[in-house]
Amino acid sequence: DTEVTQTPKHLVMGMTNKKSLKCEQHMGHRAMYWYKQKAKKPPELMFVYSYEKLSINESVPSRFSPECPNSSLLNLHLHALQPEDSALYLCASSQARTVGQPQHFGDGTRLSIL
Amino acid sequence: AQSVTQLGSHVSVSEGALVLLRCNYSSSVPPYLFWYVQYPNQGLQLLLKYTSAATLVKGINGFEAEFKKSETSFHLTKPSAHMSDAAEYFCAALGFQKLVFGTGTRLLVSP
């Protein structure tokens, strides 16, 4: 069982819909991440939060909007997505101030855009 | 900038045979290195990590990896493959807040 929980596991939405992906961890980690993974490819980093503040945005389109309401939760708000945004979205967390600590991943949300 | 190279997009072995998945890194400083496994329809699970404490690192499920600075390598091995080892394996190096992934190697295990 993963210690990073993502909901929903599957999401189908139209291009005009607004939806949110949720991620929760209770390991006391203070760094949290969103990745996008296309089939047969490695994960691509989208956003990094450190101590609830956005520290890295990898030039992600504004139709993806991250939010970190507290140290255990990470959301990804979706609006007006395109078909090419269909992918597996992974959340991860790690200890923030200890160098070299691994990231722990959730099982992801598989997103399909109609 | 760091980069990670995984040689072989697919590796096929028979059940009970040695597993060897190759990973080379490019870094100007000693890196933090990781191997992750991804089963179908799941996220990434940490197999093992190298953080300079020991060059031979033992992980879960019988896997281990050896850090060789002279070869800039961190190859993953398992003495005897099981059918349940069939999955995608990613080698990764840790930069500042960023994991740099290799392209992945799919391990196929035949009976």
PDB file of C-alpha atoms in Angstrom:
ATOM      1  CA  ASP A   1       0.000   0.000   0.000  1.00  0.00           C
ATOM      2  CA  THR A   2       1.254   3.419  -0.952  1.00  0.00           C
ATOM      3  CA  GLU A   3       1.601   6.124   1.708  1.00  0.00           C
ATOM      4  CA  VAL A   4       0.655   8.820  -0.785  1.00  0.00           C
ATOM      5  CA  THR A   5      -3.039   8.674  -1.640  1.00  0.00           C
ATOM      6  CA  GLN A   6      -4.431  10.126  -4.834  1.00  0.00           C
ATOM      7  CA  THR A   7      -8.092  10.576  -5.788  1.00  0.00           C
ATOM      8  CA  PRO A   8      -9.792   9.897  -8.050  1.00  0.00           C
ATOM      9  CA  LYS A   9      -8.023   6.920  -9.633  1.00  0.00           C
ATOM     10  CA  HIS A  10      -9.682   7.590 -12.980  1.00  0.00           C
ATOM     11  CA  LEU A  11     -11.186  10.771 -14.422  1.00  0.00           C
ATOM     12  CA  VAL A  12     -12.861  11.415 -17.750  1.00  0.00           C
ATOM     13  CA  MET A  13     -13.685  15.003 -18.562  1.00  0.00           C
ATOM     14  CA  GLY A  14     -14.628  17.201 -21.472  1.00  0.00           C
ATOM     15  CA  MET A  15     -12.535  20.083 -22.648  1.00  0.00           C
ATOM     16  CA  THR A  16     -14.849  22.633 -21.039  1.00  0.00           C
ATOM     17  CA  ASN A  17     -15.078  20.970 -17.637  1.00  0.00           C
ATOM     18  CA  LYS A  18     -13.409  22.002 -14.396  1.00  0.00           C
ATOM     19  CA  LYS A  19     -12.149  19.251 -12.120  1.00  0.00           C
ATOM     20  CA  SER A  20      -9.559  18.745  -9.393  1.00  0.00           C
ATOM     21  CA  LEU A  21      -7.074  16.023  -8.547  1.00  0.00           C
ATOM     22  CA  LYS A  22      -6.260  15.446  -4.903  1.00  0.00           C
ATOM     23  CA  CYS A  23      -3.188  14.098  -3.142  1.00  0.00           C
ATOM     24  CA  GLU A  24      -2.684  13.401   0.557  1.00  0.00           C
ATOM     25  CA  GLN A  25       0.258  12.192   2.623  1.00  0.00           C
ATOM     26  CA  HIS A  26       0.702  11.755   6.381  1.00  0.00           C
ATOM     27  CA  MET A  27       4.444  11.064   6.525  1.00  0.00           C
ATOM     28  CA  GLY A  28       5.274  14.582   7.699  1.00  0.00           C
ATOM     29  CA  HIS A  29       6.911  15.381   4.381  1.00  0.00           C
ATOM     30  CA  ARG A  30       7.141  19.082   3.577  1.00  0.00           C
ATOM     31  CA  ALA A  31       7.940  18.805  -0.152  1.00  0.00           C
ATOM     32  CA  MET A  32       5.254  17.686  -2.591  1.00  0.00           C
ATOM     33  CA  TYR A  33       5.310  17.231  -6.347  1.00  0.00           C
ATOM     34  CA  TRP A  34       3.069  16.835  -9.372  1.00  0.00           C
ATOM     35  CA  TYR A  35       4.255  14.802 -12.353  1.00  0.00           C
ATOM     36  CA  LYS A  36       2.674  13.995 -15.706  1.00  0.00           C
ATOM     37  CA  GLN A  37       3.423  10.618 -17.280  1.00  0.00           C
ATOM     38  CA  LYS A  38       2.554   9.635 -20.839  1.00  0.00           C
ATOM     39  CA  ALA A  39       2.492   5.987 -21.875  1.00  0.00           C
ATOM     40  CA  LYS A  40       5.907   4.316 -22.147  1.00  0.00           C
ATOM     41  CA  LYS A  41       7.666   7.492 -20.913  1.00  0.00           C
ATOM     42  CA  PRO A  42       9.232   8.528 -17.603  1.00  0.00           C
ATOM     43  CA  PRO A  43       7.382  11.005 -15.375  1.00  0.00           C
ATOM     44  CA  GLU A  44       7.787  14.692 -16.234  1.00  0.00           C
ATOM     45  CA  LEU A  45       7.935  17.168 -13.371  1.00  0.00           C
ATOM     46  CA  MET A  46       5.211  19.824 -13.356  1.00  0.00           C
ATOM     47  CA  PHE A  47       5.278  21.548  -9.965  1.00  0.00           C
ATOM     48  CA  VAL A  48       7.169  21.430  -6.660  1.00  0.00           C
ATOM     49  CA  TYR A  49       5.869  22.750  -3.342  1.00  0.00           C
ATOM     50  CA  SER A  50       8.202  23.224  -0.421  1.00  0.00           C
ATOM     51  CA  TYR A  51       6.705  24.154   2.956  1.00  0.00           C
ATOM     52  CA  GLU A  52       3.398  24.878   1.237  1.00  0.00           C
ATOM     53  CA  LYS A  53       4.971  27.391  -1.145  1.00  0.00           C
ATOM     54  CA  LEU A  54       5.348  26.863  -4.874  1.00  0.00           C
ATOM     55  CA  SER A  55       9.077  26.578  -5.543  1.00  0.00           C
ATOM     56  CA  ILE A  56       9.195  25.139  -9.066  1.00  0.00           C
ATOM     57  CA  ASN A  57       6.813  25.515 -12.015  1.00  0.00           C
ATOM     58  CA  GLU A  58       8.190  23.753 -15.056  1.00  0.00           C
ATOM     59  CA  SER A  59       6.507  26.162 -17.497  1.00  0.00           C
ATOM     60  CA  VAL A  60       3.220  24.330 -17.177  1.00  0.00           C
ATOM     61  CA  PRO A  61       0.226  25.826 -19.076  1.00  0.00           C
ATOM     62  CA  SER A  62      -2.118  27.887 -16.927  1.00  0.00           C
ATOM     63  CA  ARG A  63      -4.968  25.424 -17.495  1.00  0.00           C
ATOM     64  CA  PHE A  64      -3.220  23.448 -14.732  1.00  0.00           C
ATOM     65  CA  SER A  65      -3.387  25.243 -11.380  1.00  0.00           C
ATOM     66  CA  PRO A  66      -1.742  23.713  -8.294  1.00  0.00           C
ATOM     67  CA  GLU A  67      -2.714  24.408  -4.722  1.00  0.00           C
ATOM     68  CA  CYS A  68      -1.230  23.330  -1.399  1.00  0.00           C
ATOM     69  CA  PRO A  69      -3.797  24.142   1.316  1.00  0.00           C
ATOM     70  CA  ASN A  70      -1.735  22.540   4.110  1.00  0.00           C
ATOM     71  CA  SER A  71       1.319  20.365   4.666  1.00  0.00           C
ATOM     72  CA  SER A  72      -0.569  17.118   3.984  1.00  0.00           C
ATOM     73  CA  LEU A  73      -2.634  18.059   0.946  1.00  0.00           C
ATOM     74  CA  LEU A  74      -1.867  18.923  -2.643  1.00  0.00           C
ATOM     75  CA  ASN A  75      -4.453  19.689  -5.296  1.00  0.00           C
ATOM     76  CA  LEU A  76      -4.244  20.130  -9.046  1.00  0.00           C
ATOM     77  CA  HIS A  77      -7.102  22.146 -10.530  1.00  0.00           C
ATOM     78  CA  LEU A  78      -7.906  21.461 -14.159  1.00  0.00           C
ATOM     79  CA  HIS A  79      -9.754  23.737 -16.580  1.00  0.00           C
ATOM     80  CA  ALA A  80     -10.176  23.772 -20.349  1.00  0.00           C
ATOM     81  CA  LEU A  81      -7.804  20.877 -20.912  1.00  0.00           C
ATOM     82  CA  GLN A  82      -6.786  19.597 -24.316  1.00  0.00           C
ATOM     83  CA  PRO A  83      -6.802  15.986 -25.584  1.00  0.00           C
ATOM     84  CA  GLU A  84      -3.006  15.900 -25.360  1.00  0.00           C
ATOM     85  CA  ASP A  85      -3.336  16.405 -21.597  1.00  0.00           C
ATOM     86  CA  SER A  86      -4.617  12.839 -21.279  1.00  0.00           C
ATOM     87  CA  ALA A  87      -2.030  11.058 -19.119  1.00  0.00           C
ATOM     88  CA  LEU A  88      -1.299   9.547 -15.731  1.00  0.00           C
ATOM     89  CA  TYR A  89      -0.846  12.297 -13.131  1.00  0.00           C
ATOM     90  CA  LEU A  90       1.384  11.319 -10.249  1.00  0.00           C
ATOM     91  CA  CYS A  91       1.820  12.991  -6.902  1.00  0.00           C
ATOM     92  CA  ALA A  92       4.932  12.485  -4.791  1.00  0.00           C
ATOM     93  CA  SER A  93       6.313  13.703  -1.483  1.00  0.00           C
ATOM     94  CA  SER A  94       9.670  13.825   0.280  1.00  0.00           C
ATOM     95  CA  GLN A  95      11.409  15.266   3.305  1.00  0.00           C
ATOM     96  CA  ALA A  96      12.212  18.859   2.465  1.00  0.00           C
ATOM     97  CA  ARG A  97      15.416  19.822   4.253  1.00  0.00           C
ATOM     98  CA  THR A  98      17.337  16.544   4.303  1.00  0.00           C
ATOM     99  CA  VAL A  99      19.488  16.239   1.209  1.00  0.00           C
ATOM    100  CA  GLY A 100      19.201  13.093  -0.835  1.00  0.00           C
ATOM    101  CA  GLN A 101      15.878  11.838   0.445  1.00  0.00           C
ATOM    102  CA  PRO A 102      13.807   9.843  -2.051  1.00  0.00           C
ATOM    103  CA  GLN A 103      10.429  10.837  -3.353  1.00  0.00           C
ATOM    104  CA  HIS A 104       7.471   8.613  -2.518  1.00  0.00           C
ATOM    105  CA  PHE A 105       4.823   8.308  -5.200  1.00  0.00           C
ATOM    106  CA  GLY A 106       1.095   7.730  -5.195  1.00  0.00           C
ATOM    107  CA  ASP A 107      -0.635   5.405  -7.653  1.00  0.00           C
ATOM    108  CA  GLY A 108      -1.760   8.302  -9.800  1.00  0.00           C
ATOM    109  CA  THR A 109      -4.904   9.566 -11.455  1.00  0.00           C
ATOM    110  CA  ARG A 110      -5.470   8.405 -15.011  1.00  0.00           C
ATOM    111  CA  LEU A 111      -6.986  11.353 -16.842  1.00  0.00           C
ATOM    112  CA  SER A 112      -8.788  11.123 -20.168  1.00  0.00           C
ATOM    113  CA  ILE A 113      -9.878  14.254 -22.028  1.00  0.00           C
ATOM    114  CA  LEU A 114     -12.704  13.810 -24.500  1.00  0.00           C
TER     115      LEU A 114
ATOM    116  CA  ALA B   1      23.042  19.428 -15.543  1.00  0.00           C
ATOM    117  CA  GLN B   2      22.560  15.846 -14.551  1.00  0.00           C
ATOM    118  CA  SER B   3      21.447  13.197 -17.013  1.00  0.00           C
ATOM    119  CA  VAL B   4      20.646   9.512 -16.672  1.00  0.00           C
ATOM    120  CA  THR B   5      20.980   6.926 -19.420  1.00  0.00           C
ATOM    121  CA  GLN B   6      19.373   3.504 -19.327  1.00  0.00           C
ATOM    122  CA  LEU B   7      20.712   1.137 -21.961  1.00  0.00           C
ATOM    123  CA  GLY B   8      18.051  -1.097 -23.433  1.00  0.00           C
ATOM    124  CA  SER B   9      14.390  -0.153 -23.557  1.00  0.00           C
ATOM    125  CA  HIS B  10      13.511  -3.842 -23.139  1.00  0.00           C
ATOM    126  CA  VAL B  11      15.299  -6.670 -21.350  1.00  0.00           C
ATOM    127  CA  SER B  12      14.035 -10.250 -21.582  1.00  0.00           C
ATOM    128  CA  VAL B  13      15.043 -13.001 -19.174  1.00  0.00           C
ATOM    129  CA  SER B  14      13.817 -16.436 -18.250  1.00  0.00           C
ATOM    130  CA  GLU B  15      12.425 -17.144 -14.820  1.00  0.00           C
ATOM    131  CA  GLY B  16      15.324 -17.960 -12.504  1.00  0.00           C
ATOM    132  CA  ALA B  17      17.918 -16.158 -14.626  1.00  0.00           C
ATOM    133  CA  LEU B  18      20.060 -13.203 -13.586  1.00  0.00           C
ATOM    134  CA  VAL B  19      18.524  -9.763 -14.052  1.00  0.00           C
ATOM    135  CA  LEU B  20      20.836  -6.905 -15.075  1.00  0.00           C
ATOM    136  CA  LEU B  21      19.421  -3.466 -15.848  1.00  0.00           C
ATOM    137  CA  ARG B  22      21.959  -0.816 -16.799  1.00  0.00           C
ATOM    138  CA  CYS B  23      22.084   2.803 -15.674  1.00  0.00           C
ATOM    139  CA  ASN B  24      24.761   5.439 -16.265  1.00  0.00           C
ATOM    140  CA  TYR B  25      24.697   8.921 -14.864  1.00  0.00           C
ATOM    141  CA  SER B  26      26.377  12.165 -15.769  1.00  0.00           C
ATOM    142  CA  SER B  27      27.201  14.379 -12.863  1.00  0.00           C
ATOM    143  CA  SER B  28      30.004  16.673 -11.804  1.00  0.00           C
ATOM    144  CA  VAL B  29      29.405  15.907  -8.137  1.00  0.00           C
ATOM    145  CA  PRO B  30      28.612  12.631  -6.324  1.00  0.00           C
ATOM    146  CA  PRO B  31      24.971  12.030  -7.101  1.00  0.00           C
ATOM    147  CA  TYR B  32      22.049  10.676  -5.165  1.00  0.00           C
ATOM    148  CA  LEU B  33      20.732   7.785  -7.243  1.00  0.00           C
ATOM    149  CA  PHE B  34      17.558   5.743  -7.110  1.00  0.00           C
ATOM    150  CA  TRP B  35      15.885   2.820  -8.793  1.00  0.00           C
ATOM    151  CA  TYR B  36      12.094   2.790  -9.034  1.00  0.00           C
ATOM    152  CA  VAL B  37       9.755   0.078 -10.335  1.00  0.00           C
ATOM    153  CA  GLN B  38       6.385   0.715 -11.932  1.00  0.00           C
ATOM    154  CA  TYR B  39       3.825  -2.063 -12.317  1.00  0.00           C
ATOM    155  CA  PRO B  40       0.935  -1.602 -14.762  1.00  0.00           C
ATOM    156  CA  ASN B  41      -1.631   0.965 -13.638  1.00  0.00           C
ATOM    157  CA  GLN B  42       0.391   1.876 -10.559  1.00  0.00           C
ATOM    158  CA  GLY B  43       2.716   4.621  -9.417  1.00  0.00           C
ATOM    159  CA  LEU B  44       6.457   4.362  -8.900  1.00  0.00           C
ATOM    160  CA  GLN B  45       7.746   2.259  -6.005  1.00  0.00           C
ATOM    161  CA  LEU B  46      11.205   2.894  -4.583  1.00  0.00           C
ATOM    162  CA  LEU B  47      13.443  -0.181  -4.948  1.00  0.00           C
ATOM    163  CA  LEU B  48      16.652   1.244  -3.488  1.00  0.00           C
ATOM    164  CA  LYS B  49      18.714   4.383  -3.108  1.00  0.00           C
ATOM    165  CA  TYR B  50      22.394   5.344  -3.141  1.00  0.00           C
ATOM    166  CA  THR B  51      23.361   8.210  -0.869  1.00  0.00           C
ATOM    167  CA  SER B  52      27.143   7.647  -0.587  1.00  0.00           C
ATOM    168  CA  ALA B  53      27.045   5.526   2.577  1.00  0.00           C
ATOM    169  CA  ALA B  54      27.966   2.270   0.786  1.00  0.00           C
ATOM    170  CA  THR B  55      28.684   1.406  -2.831  1.00  0.00           C
ATOM    171  CA  LEU B  56      26.647  -1.828  -2.776  1.00  0.00           C
ATOM    172  CA  VAL B  57      23.038  -1.052  -1.986  1.00  0.00           C
ATOM    173  CA  LYS B  58      20.449  -3.672  -1.153  1.00  0.00           C
ATOM    174  CA  GLY B  59      16.810  -2.987  -1.869  1.00  0.00           C
ATOM    175  CA  ILE B  60      13.436  -4.639  -1.679  1.00  0.00           C
ATOM    176  CA  ASN B  61      12.359  -7.822  -3.489  1.00  0.00           C
ATOM    177  CA  GLY B  62      15.929  -9.159  -3.688  1.00  0.00           C
ATOM    178  CA  PHE B  63      17.286  -6.361  -5.878  1.00  0.00           C
ATOM    179  CA  GLU B  64      20.627  -4.670  -5.358  1.00  0.00           C
ATOM    180  CA  ALA B  65      22.726  -2.086  -7.167  1.00  0.00           C
ATOM    181  CA  GLU B  66      26.409  -1.204  -7.158  1.00  0.00           C
ATOM    182  CA  PHE B  67      27.662   2.366  -7.468  1.00  0.00           C
ATOM    183  CA  LYS B  68      30.845   2.541  -9.556  1.00  0.00           C
ATOM    184  CA  LYS B  69      32.257   6.047  -9.708  1.00  0.00           C
ATOM    185  CA  SER B  70      34.971   5.119 -12.229  1.00  0.00           C
ATOM    186  CA  GLU B  71      32.312   3.879 -14.650  1.00  0.00           C
ATOM    187  CA  THR B  72      29.618   6.426 -13.630  1.00  0.00           C
ATOM    188  CA  SER B  73      27.269   3.473 -13.369  1.00  0.00           C
ATOM    189  CA  PHE B  74      24.559   2.261 -11.013  1.00  0.00           C
ATOM    190  CA  HIS B  75      23.381  -1.023 -12.509  1.00  0.00           C
ATOM    191  CA  LEU B  76      20.498  -2.955 -10.944  1.00  0.00           C
ATOM    192  CA  THR B  77      20.763  -6.722 -10.452  1.00  0.00           C
ATOM    193  CA  LYS B  78      18.791  -9.625  -9.067  1.00  0.00           C
ATOM    194  CA  PRO B  79      20.238 -13.155  -8.949  1.00  0.00           C
ATOM    195  CA  SER B  80      17.047 -14.981  -9.911  1.00  0.00           C
ATOM    196  CA  ALA B  81      14.120 -13.442 -11.781  1.00  0.00           C
ATOM    197  CA  HIS B  82      10.517 -14.117 -10.794  1.00  0.00           C
ATOM    198  CA  MET B  83       7.492 -13.705 -13.009  1.00  0.00           C
ATOM    199  CA  SER B  84       6.305 -10.993 -10.632  1.00  0.00           C
ATOM    200  CA  ASP B  85       9.392  -8.885 -11.489  1.00  0.00           C
ATOM    201  CA  ALA B  86       7.965  -8.058 -14.912  1.00  0.00           C
ATOM    202  CA  ALA B  87       7.531  -4.283 -14.862  1.00  0.00           C
ATOM    203  CA  GLU B  88       9.030  -0.963 -15.966  1.00  0.00           C
ATOM    204  CA  TYR B  89      12.185   0.091 -14.132  1.00  0.00           C
ATOM    205  CA  PHE B  90      13.419   3.676 -13.894  1.00  0.00           C
ATOM    206  CA  CYS B  91      16.823   4.873 -12.761  1.00  0.00           C
ATOM    207  CA  ALA B  92      16.850   8.435 -11.426  1.00  0.00           C
ATOM    208  CA  ALA B  93      19.325  11.009 -10.128  1.00  0.00           C
ATOM    209  CA  LEU B  94      18.418  13.735  -7.663  1.00  0.00           C
ATOM    210  CA  GLY B  95      19.245  17.311  -8.507  1.00  0.00           C
ATOM    211  CA  PHE B  96      18.066  20.359  -6.578  1.00  0.00           C
ATOM    212  CA  GLN B  97      14.472  19.373  -5.755  1.00  0.00           C
ATOM    213  CA  LYS B  98      14.286  17.565  -9.101  1.00  0.00           C
ATOM    214  CA  LEU B  99      14.473  13.899 -10.006  1.00  0.00           C
ATOM    215  CA  VAL B 100      16.070  13.310 -13.380  1.00  0.00           C
ATOM    216  CA  PHE B 101      14.762  10.042 -14.803  1.00  0.00           C
ATOM    217  CA  GLY B 102      16.199   7.696 -17.364  1.00  0.00           C
ATOM    218  CA  THR B 103      13.930   6.612 -20.189  1.00  0.00           C
ATOM    219  CA  GLY B 104      13.060   3.351 -18.455  1.00  0.00           C
ATOM    220  CA  THR B 105      13.636  -0.352 -19.123  1.00  0.00           C
ATOM    221  CA  ARG B 106      10.808  -2.822 -19.457  1.00  0.00           C
ATOM    222  CA  LEU B 107      11.714  -6.171 -17.919  1.00  0.00           C
ATOM    223  CA  LEU B 108      10.028  -9.166 -19.512  1.00  0.00           C
ATOM    224  CA  VAL B 109      10.176 -12.512 -17.686  1.00  0.00           C
ATOM    225  CA  SER B 110       9.300 -15.723 -19.504  1.00  0.00           C
ATOM    226  CA  PRO B 111       8.497 -19.077 -17.865  1.00  0.00           C
TER     227      PRO B 111
END
